[in-house]
Amino acid sequence: MAPEIAGRPLTNSEGERTLFDHADERSLRVPTSCRRSGRCRECVVEVSAGAQHLCLPTEAERFLRPPFRLACQAVVTNADAEVDFTIVRRRLRIVVPDAEQRVDPIDPQVTVRAGTVCWGSEPIEPRHGGVYGLAIDIGTTTVVFELIDLLAGEIVEVVAIENPQRFGGSDVMNRISYDAGEPGELRQALRRAINGELRELYARTGISRREVYEVVVVGNSTMRDIFFDLEVASIGERPYKSSTELELLDGRRDSSELLKLGWELGLKVHPRARVWGAPLIAGHVGADVAADLVATGVGTRDRVEMLVDVGTNTEVVISANGRILAASCPAGPAFEGWDVTCGMQASEGAIEAVKITPGGTFELTTIGNAPPQGLCGSGMIDLIAQLRRTDRMSAKGVFADGSYSLEVAPDEGVVFTRADASALAQAKAANTVGQWILLRALGLDPSEVDSLFLAGGFATHVDVANAVAIGFVAPVPPDHVVKVGNASLRGARELLLSASSRRALAQLVRRIEHVELETTPDFFELFVDGCQFKPLPLRIGARDGRLAV
Ligand code: FES
């Protein structure tokens, strides 16, 4: 019988040993979202010795040049040979919020009364130094946190890292199923990474962990609950609800907020620091979106306002005429490069902008001005919009010249195929349909939206006109679109510095109506329409509320 690690055979499906299997043996964590099938492109390794003992690169590796290989594809052909390699950790471009935007006035939950540090009315200990807090936004792809002086309301430092749970898959569904198989592993990885960063942060600033008295955590429902060591299986199956939401619905708790002590979570802060998890909205619409609402004020004004937080799960919230609707759109990771031949995340060498010159050639802009390695999400949106504008591709993703594949960067082997267009069409449709169903439910034309807040790192770099042209974003008037970057961290900051904001948020989330998109009777027809690369109609009344005919 083949040897095993954690129940996995040390060979691939052909019985051959790959570099991924060797990594398992050495307890190295290689990122993967595709069960080692060569589709996610996350398992890139740099081979420093013994490359001649590996099989030739497979079709899945055509985007790589020596000495890089996909660990799941590179079969070691000589079992006795030494092959050395290191895991390539890509430096993702991470959007951090503007530190200049102050919360004013502040009324933190942690205060100093008669020389004693208190949480609300509860004394923690006599003050012996500074009084700090942490605002943490746990995204599926990135984790960003701020160390904040709670008395002055000032940010001491911002730290941004890639979410270390990538080995458990790129989207929340993958993480949920990984967590079921390897309980606790994801939480441990996250806690270790955050604690490692905190250790360095304290060393840099001279601040002690015992001076950090409160932590506010936001994140999508799965990320928040994994951090708090809760079971997440219920979020991955119908009706897709966190255990806290289920308990709330059963009357066993009165809010989906969470509260623990620092020592209970093994976090490098004061052992009796309060760790507060912001409330979820419903289903996959989590505490990150609740924090977006705090940062943008959507739902608190008498205007028609819309929030779209773009990610592997895109969340949409619309507030109009006294109602607030929210939905989660399972877009999946295609715009992060998954299932796209030359797709990649937003790291150095990713094509982030594309123009087609009058001569018909591609003009490319890459992150870091590095040679093009592949297309990231904003580049894909640009490319599709340009191909449509120049009639080189139909709304259904068929190339006008009848070819299967277009060369985007011929020298570097970057191509775009019909299959890629099809994968992106489905991811786009999830975004399109989510926005459309909520607008329709409220009887709103896109032109009636006073403000559309686009949140998330991906949205920050998107060309809005191109996104509208392919139906990725509703056609609201261009000057009504506001890019708000990492609004969830900004919201977490405000929640840390303002107890009244927490109370207001608790009221707000109760008013939000959760729309389950897939239960909409014509969801399937809308989804099929939404797969076309064309703008959404300007009026919802047109075509009986349908997207296209
Ligand atoms: S694990 Fe190798 S490509 Fe996904």
mmCIF file of N, CA, C and O and ligand atoms in Angstrom, residues 20 30-44 70-73 338, ligand 1:
data_model
loop_
_atom_site.group_PDB
_atom_site.id
_atom_site.type_symbol
_atom_site.label_atom_id
_atom_site.label_comp_id
_atom_site.label_asym_id
_atom_site.label_seq_id
_atom_site.Cartn_x
_atom_site.Cartn_y
_atom_site.Cartn_z
ATOM 1 N N PHE A 20 4.387 18.054 -5.181
ATOM 2 C CA PHE A 20 3.400 18.308 -4.128
ATOM 3 C C PHE A 20 3.493 17.202 -3.075
ATOM 4 O O PHE A 20 3.447 17.456 -1.864
ATOM 5 N N VAL A 30 1.604 23.761 0.642
ATOM 6 C CA VAL A 30 1.539 24.332 -0.706
ATOM 7 C C VAL A 30 0.103 24.806 -0.935
ATOM 8 O O VAL A 30 -0.844 24.058 -0.704
ATOM 9 N N PRO A 31 -0.076 26.057 -1.397
ATOM 10 C CA PRO A 31 -1.451 26.531 -1.632
ATOM 11 C C PRO A 31 -2.132 25.713 -2.742
ATOM 12 O O PRO A 31 -1.484 25.341 -3.718
ATOM 13 N N THR A 32 -3.381 25.440 -2.587
ATOM 14 C CA THR A 32 -4.148 24.738 -3.621
ATOM 15 C C THR A 32 -5.632 24.998 -3.448
ATOM 16 O O THR A 32 -6.100 25.152 -2.329
ATOM 17 N N SER A 33 -6.354 25.071 -4.554
ATOM 18 C CA SER A 33 -7.819 25.157 -4.494
ATOM 19 C C SER A 33 -8.444 24.149 -5.422
ATOM 20 O O SER A 33 -9.644 24.200 -5.646
ATOM 21 N N CYS A 34 -7.647 23.309 -6.069
ATOM 22 C CA CYS A 34 -8.220 22.481 -7.135
ATOM 23 C C CYS A 34 -7.977 21.002 -6.898
ATOM 24 O O CYS A 34 -8.039 20.210 -7.816
ATOM 25 N N ARG A 35 -7.668 20.649 -5.668
ATOM 26 C CA ARG A 35 -7.377 19.253 -5.339
ATOM 27 C C ARG A 35 -6.270 18.704 -6.236
ATOM 28 O O ARG A 35 -6.330 17.597 -6.733
ATOM 29 N N ARG A 36 -5.311 19.540 -6.507
ATOM 30 C CA ARG A 36 -4.095 19.141 -7.227
ATOM 31 C C ARG A 36 -4.372 18.699 -8.667
ATOM 32 O O ARG A 36 -3.738 17.772 -9.175
ATOM 33 N N SER A 37 -5.326 19.335 -9.301
ATOM 34 C CA SER A 37 -5.689 18.907 -10.649
ATOM 35 C C SER A 37 -5.050 19.773 -11.732
ATOM 36 O O SER A 37 -5.324 19.590 -12.911
ATOM 37 N N GLY A 38 -4.259 20.771 -11.356
ATOM 38 C CA GLY A 38 -3.614 21.623 -12.357
ATOM 39 C C GLY A 38 -4.476 22.786 -12.805
ATOM 40 O O GLY A 38 -4.151 23.470 -13.768
ATOM 41 N N ARG A 39 -5.574 23.064 -12.099
ATOM 42 C CA ARG A 39 -6.490 24.111 -12.565
ATOM 43 C C ARG A 39 -6.364 25.430 -11.820
ATOM 44 O O ARG A 39 -6.687 26.469 -12.355
ATOM 45 N N CYS A 40 -5.918 25.409 -10.568
ATOM 46 C CA CYS A 40 -5.966 26.673 -9.804
ATOM 47 C C CYS A 40 -4.691 27.499 -9.934
ATOM 48 O O CYS A 40 -4.695 28.682 -9.645
ATOM 49 N N ARG A 41 -3.567 26.890 -10.326
ATOM 50 C CA ARG A 41 -2.288 27.576 -10.512
ATOM 51 C C ARG A 41 -1.743 28.215 -9.256
ATOM 52 O O ARG A 41 -1.030 29.210 -9.317
ATOM 53 N N GLU A 42 -2.118 27.666 -8.134
ATOM 54 C CA GLU A 42 -1.651 28.262 -6.884
ATOM 55 C C GLU A 42 -0.425 27.563 -6.333
ATOM 56 O O GLU A 42 0.219 28.070 -5.434
ATOM 57 N N CYS A 43 -0.079 26.383 -6.873
ATOM 58 C CA CYS A 43 0.970 25.569 -6.264
ATOM 59 C C CYS A 43 2.330 25.790 -6.932
ATOM 60 O O CYS A 43 3.118 24.858 -7.038
ATOM 61 N N VAL A 44 2.596 27.033 -7.357
ATOM 62 C CA VAL A 44 3.850 27.295 -8.078
ATOM 63 C C VAL A 44 5.049 27.111 -7.139
ATOM 64 O O VAL A 44 5.051 27.618 -6.016
ATOM 65 N N LEU A 70 4.454 23.796 -11.573
ATOM 66 C CA LEU A 70 3.315 23.565 -10.685
ATOM 67 C C LEU A 70 3.629 22.289 -9.895
ATOM 68 O O LEU A 70 3.899 21.235 -10.496
ATOM 69 N N ALA A 71 3.587 22.392 -8.577
ATOM 70 C CA ALA A 71 3.973 21.246 -7.744
ATOM 71 C C ALA A 71 3.108 20.025 -8.022
ATOM 72 O O ALA A 71 3.575 18.895 -7.963
ATOM 73 N N CYS A 72 1.844 20.246 -8.364
ATOM 74 C CA CYS A 72 0.948 19.102 -8.567
ATOM 75 C C CYS A 72 1.163 18.436 -9.924
ATOM 76 O O CYS A 72 0.662 17.347 -10.161
ATOM 77 N N GLN A 73 1.879 19.110 -10.828
ATOM 78 C CA GLN A 73 2.081 18.573 -12.173
ATOM 79 C C GLN A 73 3.473 17.966 -12.357
ATOM 80 O O GLN A 73 3.666 17.088 -13.202
ATOM 81 N N TRP A 338 -8.741 31.701 -11.347
ATOM 82 C CA TRP A 338 -9.049 30.265 -11.289
ATOM 83 C C TRP A 338 -9.825 29.859 -12.536
ATOM 84 O O TRP A 338 -10.774 30.528 -12.918
HETATM 85 S S1 FES B 1 -2.831 22.481 -6.929
HETATM 86 FE FE1 FES B 1 -1.596 22.647 -8.621
HETATM 87 S S2 FES B 1 -2.729 23.873 -9.962
HETATM 88 FE FE2 FES B 1 -4.040 23.636 -8.275
#
